[in-house]
Amino acid sequence: MSLEIEIGRRKTFGIVSHPDAGKTTLTEKLLLFGGAIQEAGAVKSNKIKKGATSDFMEIERQRGISVATSVLAFEYEGIKINILDTPGHKDFAEDTFRTLTAVDSVIVVIDVAKGVEEQTEKLVEVCRMRNIPMIVFINKLDREGKDAFELLDEIEQKLHLKVTPLSFPIGMGYDFKGIYNIWEKNVNLFSGDNRKNIEETIEVEDIASQELDDLIGDEAAETLREELELVYEVYPDFDREAYLNGTLQPVFFGSALNNFGVRELLDCFISIAPKPRPKESDTRLVQPDEKAFSGFVFKIHANMDPKHRDRLAFIKIVSGTFERNTPYLHVRNGKKMKFSSPNAFFAEKKQVVDISYPGDIVGLHDTGNFKIGDTLTEGEQMQYKGIPSFSPEHFKYINNADPMKSKQLEKGIDQLMDEGVAQLFRLELNGRKVIGTVGALQFEVIQYRLEHEYGAKCSYENLNVHKACWVDPADPKSEEFTDFKRVKSKFLAKDKQGQLVFFADSAFTLQMTQSKYPNVKLHFISEFESVHA
Ligand code: G4P
């Protein structure tokens, strides 16, 4: 098949949500539709169970599962769908941010009773910054929850989205009767029987007709008519271009657990979601249908077996075809590399593939050559942009606890940072190493893995940092910047890329510093459009 046809039939997306909103359940139902799995319960939840005996053991368990669920691929109606897993636990938020650099669109799952939750806000913000097309799925309609209009308002206000419902619920919770599908113009009746896979779908051409009353009762029919009138009045018509450029988000209602509204979501998804999109590199915009292969590493997974230190690097293919046993250029280190057993993913299975296309993810065995953000090409000198680091939430000094093993410690820290487990900073003043993490649990994980995988021991020392801010001076030679560096010298560090970072010990310090040095901009993210450029 030609490259163009292969590109045209691929959709690579991620599901984002706050834990417990129903991401795993929805993923599973989507796989069931694709026939990729046969029964419910096959997709293991990668979330960390609350109140588990040891959070640490849970992290290890999660690491095991997340290899299996990193990419779940299936075919539906001739379309190859790749779902990229986004860890739900907040300690893994950084992993999720990075995965979002490899998706072409996103489905946001929101719990009808809880509404917009904290984690969803953060993730949607990242998607908005990147103009990623988003579809919203409001889940758990079989339960009592918030009023649909109230929820739509909340989504617009808290997530700063412009929404347009493509389906609308008929009742809710105990009174939930079904859904009017605005996209397909039909009514889906809810049976309440969760063993049933496909609910009853009845075409209703004209909602003013008596037919609707007969189906759902006079009262519900009247309410639905009024509500739909309001929907048509208040919300814009669906416009695919606006959805694709990230300025309009269609909304669906349903119940993943009861497999209700999922087929409607999937059918709409395959008809509107984007095929693999072009991607910006440091030199130019790369189109998927270019003949030459290129791709980038967005995730690295360490082997669970400490005796084998090989890892799996996940590459998103941006352009051309990736072929087995073909030499490609690892741009950062200038080496040509060949891969004899690239893995592709199908449902939960891995298999060696000869050829992969844009939108696909391949897993490459790696002995420490890759780090997140690395680019592979057929020879072109370019680097893909857009894998930023965010300010960690927790910071500690890391010390060597076994002087005989300092080499092992260096190597271990280096590799764990390449994997993206945490961020490493070096203080300018004395070169001390500081580890920054998103969740407090990662410190334990690092300590454990250094010991078990590298034979090194570390200890930590507390350090009071509120935020790490990447420093962006208007003029690096200005007196203002020289003064900033002198006065703040104790709080300055370099990140792994050598970028200058300021450790603010409180929100107050941050505010004071910013007002004292207005031309030295401080960013919470490592990649920014310089405001001074
Ligand atoms: P997550 O991956 O987003 O964290 O959520 P997950 O799918 O694991 O769902 C969280 C809980 O919500 C699960 O219940 C799941 O069964 C339930 N759930 C998902 N979709 C629906 C829905 O449409 N309606 C209702 N009523 N519940 C839904 P749990 O008790 O935490 O787990 P389990 O014991 O059922 O696995």
Coordinates of C-alpha atoms and ligand atoms in Angstrom, one line a residue:
M1 CA 0.0 0.0 0.0
S2 CA 1.3 3.5 -0.7
L3 CA 2.6 5.7 2.0
E4 CA -0.2 8.2 1.5
I5 CA -2.9 5.5 1.9
E6 CA -1.2 4.2 5.1
I7 CA -1.0 7.7 6.5
G8 CA -4.6 8.4 5.7
R9 CA -5.9 5.4 7.6
R10 CA -4.0 6.1 10.9
K11 CA -5.2 7.9 14.0
T12 CA -2.9 8.2 17.0
F13 CA -4.4 9.6 20.1
G14 CA -4.3 9.7 23.9
I15 CA -7.1 9.6 26.5
V16 CA -6.6 12.1 29.3
S17 CA -8.6 12.3 32.5
H18 CA -8.4 12.7 36.3
P19 CA -7.9 9.2 37.9
D20 CA -11.2 7.3 38.3
A21 CA -13.1 9.2 35.6
G22 CA -13.1 6.0 33.4
K23 CA -10.1 6.1 31.1
T24 CA -9.3 2.4 31.5
T25 CA -12.9 1.4 31.1
L26 CA -13.3 3.5 28.0
T27 CA -10.0 2.2 26.5
E28 CA -11.2 -1.3 27.0
K29 CA -14.6 -0.7 25.4
L30 CA -12.8 0.8 22.4
L31 CA -10.6 -2.3 22.1
L32 CA -13.7 -4.5 22.3
F33 CA -15.2 -2.6 19.3
G34 CA -12.0 -3.1 17.4
G35 CA -12.2 -6.9 18.2
A36 CA -8.7 -6.5 19.6
I37 CA -9.7 -8.1 22.9
Q38 CA -12.5 -10.5 23.5
E39 CA -13.7 -9.8 27.0
A40 CA -14.1 -7.0 29.5
G41 CA -11.4 -6.9 32.2
A42 CA -8.6 -7.6 29.8
V43 CA -7.0 -4.2 30.0
K44 CA -5.4 -3.8 33.4
S45 CA -5.7 -0.6 35.1
N46 CA -2.4 1.2 35.4
K47 CA -3.5 3.3 38.2
I48 CA -2.1 3.2 41.7
K49 CA -4.7 1.9 44.0
K50 CA -5.4 4.0 47.0
G51 CA -4.5 2.5 50.3
A52 CA -2.5 -0.3 48.8
T53 CA -0.1 -1.9 51.3
S54 CA 2.9 -0.1 49.9
D55 CA 2.8 2.7 47.5
F56 CA 6.2 1.8 46.4
M57 CA 5.2 -1.8 45.5
E58 CA 2.4 -0.3 43.6
I59 CA 4.8 1.8 41.5
E60 CA 6.7 -1.3 40.6
R61 CA 3.5 -3.1 39.7
Q62 CA 2.5 -0.1 37.6
R63 CA 5.8 -0.1 35.8
G64 CA 5.1 -3.7 34.8
I65 CA 1.7 -2.9 33.5
S66 CA 2.6 0.3 31.8
V67 CA 4.9 -1.5 29.4
A68 CA 2.0 -3.6 28.3
T69 CA -0.4 -0.7 27.9
S70 CA 2.1 1.9 26.5
V71 CA 0.5 1.6 23.1
L72 CA -2.7 -0.2 22.4
A73 CA -3.4 -0.6 18.7
F74 CA -6.4 -1.9 16.9
E75 CA -8.3 -1.7 13.6
Y76 CA -11.8 -0.4 13.2
E77 CA -13.6 0.1 9.9
G78 CA -10.3 -0.1 8.1
I79 CA -8.7 2.6 10.3
K80 CA -5.6 1.8 12.3
I81 CA -6.0 3.3 15.7
N82 CA -3.1 3.7 18.1
I83 CA -4.0 4.6 21.7
L84 CA -1.0 6.0 23.6
D85 CA -1.3 5.4 27.3
T86 CA -1.2 8.4 29.6
P87 CA -0.5 7.5 33.2
G88 CA -3.3 8.6 35.5
H89 CA -1.4 9.0 38.8
K90 CA -0.2 12.5 39.4
D91 CA 3.3 11.3 40.2
F92 CA 3.6 10.4 36.6
A93 CA 2.2 13.6 35.2
E94 CA 5.5 14.3 33.5
D95 CA 5.3 11.1 31.5
T96 CA 1.8 12.1 30.4
F97 CA 3.0 15.5 29.2
R98 CA 5.7 13.9 27.1
T99 CA 3.2 11.4 25.7
L100 CA 1.1 14.3 24.6
T101 CA 3.9 15.3 22.2
A102 CA 3.4 12.1 20.3
V103 CA -0.4 12.1 19.9
D104 CA -2.3 13.7 17.0
S105 CA -5.5 14.2 19.0
V106 CA -7.0 13.6 22.5
I107 CA -10.2 12.4 24.1
V108 CA -10.8 14.0 27.5
V109 CA -12.9 11.9 29.9
I110 CA -14.9 13.8 32.6
D111 CA -16.9 12.2 35.4
V112 CA -20.5 13.6 35.2
A113 CA -20.7 13.9 39.0
K114 CA -17.2 15.2 39.7
G115 CA -17.0 17.6 36.8
V116 CA -13.7 19.1 35.8
E117 CA -10.9 17.9 38.2
E118 CA -7.4 19.2 38.8
Q119 CA -5.4 16.8 36.7
T120 CA -7.7 17.3 33.7
E121 CA -7.2 21.0 34.0
K122 CA -3.4 20.6 33.8
L123 CA -3.4 18.1 30.9
V124 CA -6.0 20.1 28.9
E125 CA -3.8 23.2 29.3
V126 CA -0.9 21.4 27.7
C127 CA -3.1 20.2 24.8
R128 CA -4.5 23.7 24.4
M129 CA -0.9 25.2 24.2
R130 CA -0.2 22.7 21.4
N131 CA -3.5 23.2 19.6
I132 CA -4.2 19.4 19.9
P133 CA -7.7 18.6 18.6
M134 CA -9.8 17.4 21.6
I135 CA -13.1 15.5 21.9
V136 CA -14.7 15.5 25.4
F137 CA -16.5 12.4 26.7
I138 CA -18.7 13.0 29.7
N139 CA -18.8 9.6 31.5
K140 CA -21.0 7.8 34.1
L141 CA -24.3 9.1 32.9
D142 CA -25.9 6.1 34.6
R143 CA -25.2 7.8 37.8
E144 CA -26.6 11.0 39.3
G145 CA -24.5 13.9 38.3
K146 CA -24.4 17.5 37.4
D147 CA -26.8 19.1 35.0
A148 CA -25.6 18.9 31.4
F149 CA -25.6 22.6 30.8
E150 CA -23.9 23.3 34.1
L151 CA -21.2 20.9 33.1
L152 CA -20.7 22.4 29.7
D153 CA -20.3 25.8 31.3
E154 CA -17.8 24.4 33.8
I155 CA -15.8 22.8 30.9
E156 CA -15.7 26.1 29.1
Q157 CA -14.7 28.1 32.1
K158 CA -12.2 25.8 33.8
L159 CA -10.7 24.3 30.8
H160 CA -11.0 27.4 28.6
L161 CA -12.5 25.4 25.8
K162 CA -15.2 26.3 23.3
V163 CA -17.5 23.3 23.2
T164 CA -20.3 22.1 21.1
P165 CA -22.4 19.0 22.2
L166 CA -22.7 16.3 19.5
S167 CA -24.9 14.3 21.8
F168 CA -27.2 15.2 24.6
P169 CA -28.5 13.1 27.6
I170 CA -32.1 12.2 28.1
G171 CA -32.4 12.3 31.9
M172 CA -29.7 11.1 34.2
G173 CA -28.9 8.6 36.9
Y174 CA -32.1 6.7 37.9
D175 CA -34.0 8.5 35.2
F176 CA -31.5 8.1 32.5
K177 CA -33.3 7.1 29.4
G178 CA -30.7 7.5 26.7
I179 CA -29.0 9.9 24.5
Y180 CA -30.0 12.0 21.5
N181 CA -27.2 11.8 19.0
I182 CA -26.9 15.2 17.4
W183 CA -24.1 14.0 15.1
E184 CA -26.1 11.1 13.6
K185 CA -29.6 12.4 14.4
N186 CA -30.9 9.4 16.3
V187 CA -31.9 8.3 19.7
N188 CA -30.0 5.7 21.7
L189 CA -32.1 4.0 24.3
F190 CA -30.4 2.9 27.4
S191 CA -31.2 -0.6 28.5
G192 CA -29.4 -0.6 31.8
D193 CA -28.1 -4.1 31.2
N194 CA -24.4 -4.0 31.3
R195 CA -24.0 -7.4 29.8
K196 CA -25.5 -6.1 26.6
N197 CA -22.9 -4.8 24.2
I198 CA -24.9 -2.8 21.8
E199 CA -27.8 -0.7 22.9
E200 CA -30.8 0.0 20.8
T201 CA -30.5 2.8 18.3
I202 CA -33.5 4.3 16.7
E203 CA -33.4 6.8 14.0
V204 CA -35.5 9.9 14.7
E205 CA -35.5 12.2 11.7
D206 CA -37.7 14.8 13.3
I207 CA -37.6 15.4 17.0
A208 CA -40.9 17.3 16.8
S209 CA -42.7 14.1 15.8
Q210 CA -44.9 12.0 18.1
E211 CA -42.4 9.1 17.5
L212 CA -40.1 10.7 20.1
D213 CA -42.9 10.8 22.7
D214 CA -43.7 7.2 22.1
L215 CA -40.1 6.3 22.6
I216 CA -39.2 8.1 25.8
G217 CA -42.5 9.4 27.1
D218 CA -44.2 12.8 26.8
E219 CA -42.4 14.5 29.6
A220 CA -38.9 13.5 28.7
A221 CA -39.6 14.3 25.0
E222 CA -40.8 17.8 25.8
T223 CA -37.7 18.4 28.0
L224 CA -35.4 17.1 25.3
R225 CA -37.0 19.3 22.7
E226 CA -36.5 22.4 24.9
E227 CA -33.0 21.4 25.8
L228 CA -32.0 20.8 22.2
E229 CA -33.4 24.2 21.2
L230 CA -31.2 25.7 23.8
V231 CA -28.2 23.7 22.5
Y232 CA -28.8 24.9 18.9
E233 CA -29.2 28.4 20.1
V234 CA -26.2 28.7 22.5
Y235 CA -23.5 26.5 21.0
P236 CA -21.9 26.9 17.6
D237 CA -22.4 24.3 14.8
F238 CA -19.7 21.7 14.6
D239 CA -17.0 22.8 12.3
R240 CA -14.3 20.3 11.6
E241 CA -11.6 22.9 10.7
A242 CA -12.2 24.6 14.1
Y243 CA -11.9 21.2 15.8
L244 CA -8.7 20.3 13.9
N245 CA -7.0 23.6 14.8
G246 CA -8.0 23.2 18.4
T247 CA -10.5 26.0 18.7
L248 CA -13.7 24.0 19.0
Q249 CA -14.2 20.8 21.1
P250 CA -17.2 18.5 20.4
V251 CA -18.7 16.8 23.5
F252 CA -20.3 13.4 23.8
F253 CA -22.2 11.9 26.8
G254 CA -22.3 8.3 27.7
S255 CA -21.4 5.5 30.1
A256 CA -18.2 3.6 29.4
L257 CA -19.0 0.9 31.9
N258 CA -22.3 0.2 30.3
N259 CA -20.8 0.5 26.8
F260 CA -23.2 3.3 26.2
G261 CA -22.4 6.1 23.8
V262 CA -19.0 4.5 23.1
R263 CA -19.7 3.4 19.5
E264 CA -21.1 6.9 18.8
L265 CA -17.9 8.4 20.1
L266 CA -15.7 6.0 18.1
D267 CA -17.7 6.5 14.9
C268 CA -17.4 10.2 15.1
F269 CA -13.8 10.0 16.2
I270 CA -12.7 8.0 13.1
S271 CA -14.5 10.4 10.8
I272 CA -13.3 13.7 12.3
A273 CA -10.0 13.0 14.1
P274 CA -6.8 14.0 12.3
K275 CA -4.5 11.6 10.5
P276 CA -0.8 12.0 11.5
R277 CA 0.1 15.6 11.5
P278 CA 3.2 17.5 10.3
K279 CA 5.7 18.3 13.1
E280 CA 8.0 21.2 13.7
S281 CA 11.8 20.5 13.9
D282 CA 14.5 23.0 14.7
T283 CA 15.1 23.6 11.0
R284 CA 11.7 23.1 9.3
L285 CA 8.2 21.7 9.3
V286 CA 8.3 18.0 8.4
Q287 CA 5.3 16.5 6.5
P288 CA 4.3 12.9 7.2
D289 CA 4.2 12.0 3.5
E290 CA 7.8 12.9 2.9
K291 CA 9.7 9.9 1.6
A292 CA 12.6 10.1 4.1
F293 CA 12.0 8.5 7.5
S294 CA 12.1 10.6 10.7
G295 CA 10.9 10.1 14.2
F296 CA 11.6 11.0 17.8
V297 CA 11.8 9.3 21.2
F298 CA 9.0 10.3 23.5
K299 CA 9.2 7.6 26.2
I300 CA 11.9 5.2 27.5
H301 CA 10.9 2.1 29.5
A302 CA 13.5 0.4 31.7
N303 CA 13.6 -3.3 31.8
M304 CA 11.9 -4.8 34.8
D305 CA 14.6 -7.3 35.1
P306 CA 17.6 -5.7 36.9
K307 CA 20.0 -8.2 35.4
H308 CA 19.4 -7.0 31.9
R309 CA 19.8 -3.3 31.7
D310 CA 18.3 -2.9 28.3
R311 CA 15.5 -0.6 27.8
L312 CA 12.7 0.0 25.3
A313 CA 12.7 3.4 23.6
F314 CA 9.4 4.4 22.1
I315 CA 9.7 6.2 18.8
K316 CA 6.8 8.1 17.1
I317 CA 7.2 8.0 13.4
V318 CA 6.7 11.4 11.9
S319 CA 7.6 10.9 8.2
G320 CA 8.4 8.2 5.7
T321 CA 8.7 4.5 6.6
F322 CA 10.7 3.0 9.3
E323 CA 12.3 -0.3 8.1
R324 CA 13.9 -3.1 10.0
N325 CA 17.7 -3.5 9.6
T326 CA 18.1 -0.2 7.9
P327 CA 20.7 2.3 9.2
Y328 CA 19.3 5.5 10.6
L329 CA 21.1 8.5 12.0
H330 CA 20.9 9.2 15.7
V331 CA 21.2 12.9 15.3
R332 CA 22.3 13.9 18.8
N333 CA 25.3 11.6 18.9
G334 CA 25.9 11.5 15.1
K335 CA 25.9 7.6 15.0
K336 CA 24.2 5.4 12.4
M337 CA 22.2 2.7 14.0
K338 CA 20.3 -0.4 12.8
F339 CA 17.5 -2.2 14.5
S340 CA 17.1 -5.9 14.0
S341 CA 13.9 -6.3 16.1
P342 CA 11.8 -3.2 16.2
N343 CA 8.5 -3.9 18.1
A344 CA 5.1 -2.9 17.0
F345 CA 2.1 -3.1 19.3
F346 CA -1.2 -4.7 18.7
A347 CA -3.7 -4.6 21.5
E348 CA -1.5 -5.8 24.4
K349 CA 0.9 -7.8 22.3
K350 CA 4.3 -6.8 21.0
Q351 CA 5.6 -8.2 17.7
V352 CA 8.6 -7.6 15.5
V353 CA 7.7 -5.6 12.4
D354 CA 9.5 -5.0 9.1
I355 CA 7.9 -1.7 8.3
S356 CA 6.0 1.0 10.1
Y357 CA 4.3 4.2 9.0
P358 CA 3.8 7.8 10.2
G359 CA 1.5 7.8 13.3
D360 CA 2.8 4.4 14.4
I361 CA 4.9 3.8 17.4
V362 CA 7.8 1.4 17.4
G363 CA 9.7 0.1 20.5
L364 CA 13.4 -0.2 20.0
H365 CA 15.7 -2.1 22.3
D366 CA 18.3 0.2 23.7
T367 CA 21.3 -0.2 25.8
G368 CA 21.6 3.4 26.9
N369 CA 22.0 5.3 23.6
F370 CA 18.6 7.1 23.7
K371 CA 17.2 9.8 25.8
I372 CA 13.8 11.4 25.6
G373 CA 13.5 13.9 22.7
D374 CA 16.2 12.2 20.6
T375 CA 15.6 12.3 16.8
L376 CA 16.3 9.6 14.2
T377 CA 16.5 10.5 10.5
E378 CA 17.8 9.0 7.3
G379 CA 20.7 11.5 7.5
E380 CA 19.2 14.9 7.8
Q381 CA 20.6 17.1 10.6
M382 CA 17.5 18.1 12.5
Q383 CA 16.0 17.8 15.9
Y384 CA 12.3 17.6 16.8
K385 CA 11.1 20.3 19.1
G386 CA 8.5 20.1 21.8
I387 CA 9.5 17.9 24.6
P388 CA 9.7 20.4 27.4
S389 CA 10.4 19.9 31.0
F390 CA 8.0 21.3 33.6
S391 CA 9.0 22.6 37.0
P392 CA 9.2 19.7 39.4
E393 CA 7.2 19.9 42.7
H394 CA 9.7 18.3 45.1
F395 CA 13.4 18.9 45.4
K396 CA 16.2 17.2 47.3
Y397 CA 20.0 17.1 47.3
I398 CA 21.3 13.7 46.2
N399 CA 24.5 12.4 47.9
N400 CA 26.6 9.4 47.3
A401 CA 26.2 7.0 50.2
D402 CA 28.9 4.6 49.1
P403 CA 32.1 6.2 48.0
M404 CA 33.3 3.0 46.4
K405 CA 30.4 3.1 43.9
S406 CA 30.6 6.7 42.7
K407 CA 30.9 5.7 39.0
Q408 CA 27.8 3.4 39.3
L409 CA 25.9 6.2 40.9
E410 CA 26.8 8.7 38.1
K411 CA 25.8 6.2 35.5
G412 CA 22.6 5.3 37.3
I413 CA 21.5 8.9 37.8
D414 CA 22.3 9.7 34.2
Q415 CA 20.3 6.9 32.8
L416 CA 17.3 7.4 35.1
M417 CA 17.2 11.0 34.1
D418 CA 17.4 10.1 30.4
E419 CA 14.4 7.9 31.0
G420 CA 12.6 10.9 32.4
V421 CA 12.1 9.5 36.0
A422 CA 13.1 12.9 37.4
Q423 CA 15.1 16.0 36.6
L424 CA 18.7 16.7 37.6
F425 CA 20.1 20.1 38.3
R426 CA 23.6 21.2 39.4
L427 CA 23.9 24.2 41.6
E428 CA 26.1 26.9 40.1
L429 CA 27.8 27.8 43.3
N430 CA 29.2 24.4 44.4
G431 CA 28.2 21.9 41.8
R432 CA 25.9 19.9 44.1
K433 CA 23.3 17.7 42.5
V434 CA 19.7 18.4 43.1
I435 CA 16.9 16.0 42.0
G436 CA 13.5 17.4 41.2
T437 CA 10.4 15.2 40.9
V438 CA 6.7 15.6 40.2
G439 CA 5.7 13.2 43.0
A440 CA 7.3 12.5 46.3
L441 CA 7.3 8.8 45.7
Q442 CA 9.9 9.1 42.9
F443 CA 12.7 9.7 45.4
E444 CA 12.1 6.2 46.8
V445 CA 11.9 4.7 43.3
I446 CA 15.2 6.3 42.4
Q447 CA 16.9 5.1 45.5
Y448 CA 15.6 1.6 45.0
R449 CA 16.5 1.4 41.3
L450 CA 20.0 2.9 41.9
E451 CA 20.6 0.1 44.4
H452 CA 19.0 -2.8 42.5
E453 CA 19.9 -1.9 38.9
Y454 CA 23.2 -0.1 39.3
G455 CA 24.6 -1.3 42.7
A456 CA 24.9 2.3 43.9
K457 CA 23.6 3.9 47.1
C458 CA 22.3 7.4 47.6
S459 CA 21.0 9.5 50.4
Y460 CA 18.9 12.7 50.2
E461 CA 18.9 16.0 52.0
N462 CA 16.0 18.4 52.1
L463 CA 16.1 21.5 50.1
N464 CA 13.5 24.2 50.2
V465 CA 12.4 25.0 46.7
H466 CA 9.0 26.1 45.7
K467 CA 9.5 26.2 41.9
A468 CA 12.3 25.8 39.4
C469 CA 12.1 28.6 36.8
W470 CA 14.0 28.6 33.5
V471 CA 15.7 32.0 33.2
D472 CA 15.2 34.1 30.0
P473 CA 17.1 37.4 30.1
A474 CA 16.2 40.1 27.6
D475 CA 19.9 40.9 27.3
P476 CA 22.4 38.5 28.8
K477 CA 25.0 41.3 28.9
S478 CA 22.8 43.8 30.7
E479 CA 23.6 45.2 34.2
E480 CA 20.2 43.9 35.3
F481 CA 21.1 40.3 34.5
T482 CA 24.6 40.6 36.0
D483 CA 23.0 41.9 39.2
F484 CA 20.4 39.1 39.1
K485 CA 23.1 36.5 38.8
R486 CA 25.2 38.0 41.6
V487 CA 22.4 38.5 44.1
K488 CA 20.7 35.2 43.4
S489 CA 23.9 33.1 42.9
K490 CA 23.0 30.7 45.7
F491 CA 19.8 29.8 44.0
L492 CA 21.0 29.3 40.5
A493 CA 21.5 25.9 38.8
K494 CA 21.9 24.4 35.4
D495 CA 19.5 21.7 34.1
K496 CA 20.8 18.7 32.1
Q497 CA 20.7 20.7 28.9
G498 CA 22.8 23.4 30.5
Q499 CA 20.0 25.9 30.6
L500 CA 20.0 28.3 33.6
V501 CA 17.4 27.7 36.3
F502 CA 16.4 29.8 39.3
F503 CA 15.2 28.0 42.4
A504 CA 12.6 30.2 44.1
D505 CA 12.0 29.2 47.7
S506 CA 8.4 30.6 47.8
A507 CA 5.8 32.2 45.7
F508 CA 6.6 35.5 47.4
T509 CA 10.3 35.3 46.5
L510 CA 9.2 34.6 42.9
Q511 CA 7.0 37.6 42.8
M512 CA 9.6 39.9 44.3
T513 CA 12.3 38.6 42.0
Q514 CA 10.2 39.1 39.0
S515 CA 9.3 42.7 39.9
K516 CA 12.9 43.6 40.8
Y517 CA 14.2 42.2 37.5
P518 CA 11.4 42.8 35.0
N519 CA 13.7 42.0 32.1
V520 CA 14.7 38.6 33.3
K521 CA 11.7 36.4 32.6
L522 CA 11.2 33.3 34.7
H523 CA 9.3 30.4 33.1
F524 CA 7.9 27.2 34.7
I525 CA 8.6 25.3 31.5
S526 CA 12.0 24.7 29.9
E527 CA 10.8 25.4 26.4
F528 CA 9.4 28.9 25.8
E529 CA 9.0 31.4 23.0
S530 CA 11.4 34.0 24.3
V531 CA 9.2 37.0 25.2
H532 CA 12.1 39.2 24.3
A533 CA 12.7 37.8 20.8
Ligands
G4P1 P1 -9.4 5.5 35.3 O1 -8.7 4.6 34.4 O2 -9.8 6.8 34.7 O3 -8.7 5.7 36.6 O4 -10.8 4.9 35.7 P2 -11.4 3.4 35.5 O5 -11.7 3.1 34.1 O6 -10.5 2.5 36.2 O7 -12.8 3.6 36.3 C1 -12.8 4.0 37.6 C2 -14.1 3.5 38.3 O8 -15.2 4.0 37.6 C3 -14.2 2.0 38.1 O9 -14.8 1.5 39.3 C4 -15.1 1.8 36.9 O10 -15.8 0.6 36.9 C5 -16.1 3.0 37.1 N1 -16.7 3.4 35.9 C6 -16.1 3.6 34.7 N2 -17.1 4.0 33.8 C7 -18.3 4.0 34.4 C8 -19.6 4.4 34.1 O11 -19.9 4.7 32.9 N3 -20.5 4.3 35.0 C9 -20.3 3.9 36.3 N4 -21.3 3.8 37.2 N5 -19.0 3.6 36.7 C10 -18.0 3.7 35.8 P3 -14.1 0.9 40.5 O12 -15.1 0.4 41.5 O13 -13.1 1.9 41.0 O14 -13.2 -0.3 39.9 P4 -13.6 -1.7 39.5 O15 -13.6 -2.4 40.7 O16 -15.0 -1.6 38.9 O17 -12.6 -2.1 38.5

